[in-house]
Short mmCIF file of C-alpha atoms in Angstrom, two decimals:
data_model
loop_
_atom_site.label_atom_id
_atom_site.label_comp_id
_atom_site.label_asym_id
_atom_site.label_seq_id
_atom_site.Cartn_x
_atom_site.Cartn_y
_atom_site.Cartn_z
CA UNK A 1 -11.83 8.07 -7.39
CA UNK A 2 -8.98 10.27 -8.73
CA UNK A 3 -9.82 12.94 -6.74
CA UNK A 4 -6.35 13.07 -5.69
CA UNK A 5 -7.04 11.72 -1.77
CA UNK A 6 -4.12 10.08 -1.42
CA UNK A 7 -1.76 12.99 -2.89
CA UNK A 8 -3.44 16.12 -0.74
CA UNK A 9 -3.69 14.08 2.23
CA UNK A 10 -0.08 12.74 2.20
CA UNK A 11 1.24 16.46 1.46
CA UNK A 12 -1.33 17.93 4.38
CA UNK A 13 -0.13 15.22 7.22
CA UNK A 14 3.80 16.16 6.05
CA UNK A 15 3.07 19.92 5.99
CA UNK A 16 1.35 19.83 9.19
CA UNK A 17 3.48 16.89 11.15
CA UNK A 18 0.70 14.86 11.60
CA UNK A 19 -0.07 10.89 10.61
CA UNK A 20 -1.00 10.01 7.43
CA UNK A 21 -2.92 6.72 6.32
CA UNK A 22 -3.51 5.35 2.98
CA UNK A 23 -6.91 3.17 3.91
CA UNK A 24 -6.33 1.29 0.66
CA UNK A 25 -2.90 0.70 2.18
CA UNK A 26 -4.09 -0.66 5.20
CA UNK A 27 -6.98 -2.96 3.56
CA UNK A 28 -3.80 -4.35 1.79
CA UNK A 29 -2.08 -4.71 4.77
CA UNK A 30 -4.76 -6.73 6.29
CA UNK A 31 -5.87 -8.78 3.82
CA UNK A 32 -2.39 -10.17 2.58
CA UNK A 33 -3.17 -9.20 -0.99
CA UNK A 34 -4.01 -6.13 -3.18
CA UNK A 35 -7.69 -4.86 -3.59
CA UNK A 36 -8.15 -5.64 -7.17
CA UNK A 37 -7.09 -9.49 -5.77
CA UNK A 38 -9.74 -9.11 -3.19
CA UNK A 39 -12.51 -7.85 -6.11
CA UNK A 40 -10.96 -10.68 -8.05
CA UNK A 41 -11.50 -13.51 -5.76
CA UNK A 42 -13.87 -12.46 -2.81
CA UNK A 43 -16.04 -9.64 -4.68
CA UNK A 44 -16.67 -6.10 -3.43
CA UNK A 45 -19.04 -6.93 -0.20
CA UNK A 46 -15.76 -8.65 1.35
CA UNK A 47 -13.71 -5.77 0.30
CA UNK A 48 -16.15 -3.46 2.21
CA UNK A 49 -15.94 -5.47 4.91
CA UNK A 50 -12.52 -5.01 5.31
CA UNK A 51 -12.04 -1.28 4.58
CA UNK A 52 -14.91 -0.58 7.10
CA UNK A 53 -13.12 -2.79 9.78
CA UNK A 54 -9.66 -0.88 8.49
CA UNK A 55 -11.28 2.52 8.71
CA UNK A 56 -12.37 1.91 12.17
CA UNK A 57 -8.32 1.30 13.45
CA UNK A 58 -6.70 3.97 12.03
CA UNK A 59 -9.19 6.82 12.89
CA UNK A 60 -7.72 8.53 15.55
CA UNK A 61 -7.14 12.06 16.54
CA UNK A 62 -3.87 13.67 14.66
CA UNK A 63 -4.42 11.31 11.62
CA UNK A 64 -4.76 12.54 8.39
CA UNK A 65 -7.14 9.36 6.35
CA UNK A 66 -7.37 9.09 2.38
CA UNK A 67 -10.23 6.64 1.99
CA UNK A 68 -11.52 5.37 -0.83
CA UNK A 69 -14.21 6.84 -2.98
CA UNK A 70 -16.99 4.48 -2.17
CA UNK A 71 -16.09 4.35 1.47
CA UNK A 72 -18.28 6.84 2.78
CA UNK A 73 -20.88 4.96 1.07
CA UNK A 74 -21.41 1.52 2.70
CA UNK A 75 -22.68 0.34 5.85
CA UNK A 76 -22.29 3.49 8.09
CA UNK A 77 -19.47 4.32 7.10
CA UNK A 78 -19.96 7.82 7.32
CA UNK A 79 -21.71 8.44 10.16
CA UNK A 80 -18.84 7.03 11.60
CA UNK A 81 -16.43 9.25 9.89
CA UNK A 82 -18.18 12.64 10.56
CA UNK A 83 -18.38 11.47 14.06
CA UNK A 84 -14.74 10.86 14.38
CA UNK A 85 -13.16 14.06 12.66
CA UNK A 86 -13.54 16.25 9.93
CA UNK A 87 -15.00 15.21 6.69
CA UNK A 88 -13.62 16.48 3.25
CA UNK A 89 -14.82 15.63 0.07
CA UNK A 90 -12.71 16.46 -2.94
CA UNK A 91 -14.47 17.41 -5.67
CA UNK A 92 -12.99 17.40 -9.23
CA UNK A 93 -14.72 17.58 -12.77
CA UNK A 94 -15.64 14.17 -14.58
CA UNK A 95 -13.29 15.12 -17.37
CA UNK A 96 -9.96 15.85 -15.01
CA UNK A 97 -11.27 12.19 -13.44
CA UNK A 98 -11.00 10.76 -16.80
CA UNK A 99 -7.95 12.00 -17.55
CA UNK A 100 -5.90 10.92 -14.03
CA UNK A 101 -7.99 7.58 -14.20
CA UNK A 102 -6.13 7.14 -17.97
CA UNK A 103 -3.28 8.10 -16.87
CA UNK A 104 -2.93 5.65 -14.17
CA UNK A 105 -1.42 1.94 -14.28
CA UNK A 106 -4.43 -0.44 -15.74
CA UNK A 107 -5.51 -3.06 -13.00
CA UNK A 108 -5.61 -0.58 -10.27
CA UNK A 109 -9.12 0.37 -10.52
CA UNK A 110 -11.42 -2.95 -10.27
CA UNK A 111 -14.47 -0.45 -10.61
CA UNK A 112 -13.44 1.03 -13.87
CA UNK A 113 -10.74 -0.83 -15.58
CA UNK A 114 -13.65 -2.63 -18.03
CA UNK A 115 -14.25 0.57 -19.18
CA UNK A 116 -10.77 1.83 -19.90
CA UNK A 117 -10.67 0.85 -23.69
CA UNK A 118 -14.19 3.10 -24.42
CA UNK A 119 -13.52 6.21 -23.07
CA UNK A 120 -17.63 7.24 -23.99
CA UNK A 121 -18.35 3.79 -21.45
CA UNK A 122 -15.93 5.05 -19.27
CA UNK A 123 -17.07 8.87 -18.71
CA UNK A 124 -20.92 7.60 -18.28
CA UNK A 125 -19.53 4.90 -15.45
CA UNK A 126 -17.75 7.78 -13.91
CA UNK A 127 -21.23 10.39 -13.80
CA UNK A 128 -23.26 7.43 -12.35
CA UNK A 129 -21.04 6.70 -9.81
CA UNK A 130 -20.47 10.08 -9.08
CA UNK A 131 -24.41 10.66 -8.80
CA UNK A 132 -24.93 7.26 -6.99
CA UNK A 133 -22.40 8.77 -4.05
CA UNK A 134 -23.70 12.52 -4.07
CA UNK A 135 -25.82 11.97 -1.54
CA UNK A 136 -22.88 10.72 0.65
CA UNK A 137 -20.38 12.89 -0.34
CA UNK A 138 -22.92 16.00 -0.21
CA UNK A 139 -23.07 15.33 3.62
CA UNK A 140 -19.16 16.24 4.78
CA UNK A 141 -18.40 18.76 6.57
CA UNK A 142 -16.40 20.76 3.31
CA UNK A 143 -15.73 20.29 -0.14
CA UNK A 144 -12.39 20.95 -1.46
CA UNK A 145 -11.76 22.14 -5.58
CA UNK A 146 -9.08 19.20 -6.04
CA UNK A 147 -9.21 19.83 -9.95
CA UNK A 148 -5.70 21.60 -9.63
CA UNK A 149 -3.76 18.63 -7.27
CA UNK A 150 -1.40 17.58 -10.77
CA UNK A 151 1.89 19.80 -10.13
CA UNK A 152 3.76 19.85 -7.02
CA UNK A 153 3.29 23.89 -7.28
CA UNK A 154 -0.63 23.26 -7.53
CA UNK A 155 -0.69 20.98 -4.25
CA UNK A 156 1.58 23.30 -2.68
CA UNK A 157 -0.76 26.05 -3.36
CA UNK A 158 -3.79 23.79 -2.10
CA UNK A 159 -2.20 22.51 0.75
CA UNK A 160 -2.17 26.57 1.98
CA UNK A 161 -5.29 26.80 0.98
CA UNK A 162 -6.66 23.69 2.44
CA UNK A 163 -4.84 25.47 6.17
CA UNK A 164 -6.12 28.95 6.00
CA UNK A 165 -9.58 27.54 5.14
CA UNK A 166 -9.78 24.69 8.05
CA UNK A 167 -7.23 26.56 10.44
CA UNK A 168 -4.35 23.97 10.61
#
C-alpha cells in the first residue's frame, strides 16, 4: 500500500511500449462500483474474490500489472503470479508509507482510513500489515527500493534503473 505500484508500473509499461493494468481499476470495472463500496457493502472476502478473478484476465504476456498490496496474499494468488511473469515487490519504509498514505484523498484506503486521524494507530496498522504480508512479499522474484517514486525526476531515474536491473 503506497508503495507507489500504480505510478512505477504505469511509467515502466509507457517507457517500454508495453500494456499497463491498474488491477484496482479492473476490480472497479467489474464490479460496477469502487472498492471502498465493495468493503462497504460486501466486506473484504467478496472483494478478494473479485481481484483474484480480475488478476487472472489481465495477466498476460507484455502486460505490465499494479496489484494491490494484499493481493499476493489470498487464496493463491501468488503462486499464480510468479507462475505467470515476473514478480516485484516494492519495498518502501513505514514512515515514506505514512506520509503518501496522508497525503492521499481520505476514503480511498478501506484498510487504513480508521486510522487516519491517530497517526501512532496508523503507523502500528501499517508494521502489522507489513509483517502479516512478509512472508508473501519475501517470495518474488526482486525487490525494488520504491522509497524515491515522489518526483517525476526520481521515477525517471527508477524506471532506468528498474531496465538495466531486469533487462527491459
Amino acid at each position: 500500500m503506497a508503495s507507489g505500484k500504480s505510478t512505477l508500473a504505469s511509467a515502466l509499461a509507457r517507457e517500454c511500449a508495453l500494456a499497463f493494468v491498474d488491477l484496482d481499476e479492473t476490480v472497479e470495472a467489474v464490479a460496477g462500483v469502487s472498492i471502498p463500496e465493495i468493503f462497504r457493502m460486501q466486506g473484504e472476502e467478496v472483494f478478494r474474490s473479485v481481484e483474484a478473478s480480475a488478476l487472472r484476465r489481465v495477466a498476460e504476456p507484455g502486460v505490465v500489472i499494479a496489484c494491490g498490496g494484499g493481493t499476493p496474499c489470498f487464496g493463491d494468488n501468488l503462486d499464480f503470479m510468479l507462475s505467470a511473469g515476473t514478480v516485484v515487490c516494492l519495498r518502501a519504509s513505514v514512515d515514506t508509507i505514512m506520509r503518501r498514505l496522508l497525503e492521499a484523498p481520505q476514503g480511498k484506503r478501506p484498510l487504513i482510513d480508521s486510522y487516519r486521524g491517530d497517526t501512532g494507530a496508523l503507523r502500528e496498522r501499517i508494521m502489522h500489515m507489513l509483517a502479516a504480508r512478509e512472508p508473501f512479499y519475501s517470495r518474488a522474484h526482486a525487490d525494488f527500493d520504491a522509497n524515491r517514486l515522489d518526483t517525476a525526476d526520481q521515477i525517471a531515474g527508477s524506471i532506468a534503473l528498474f531496465r538495466h536491473q531486469f533487462k527491459l
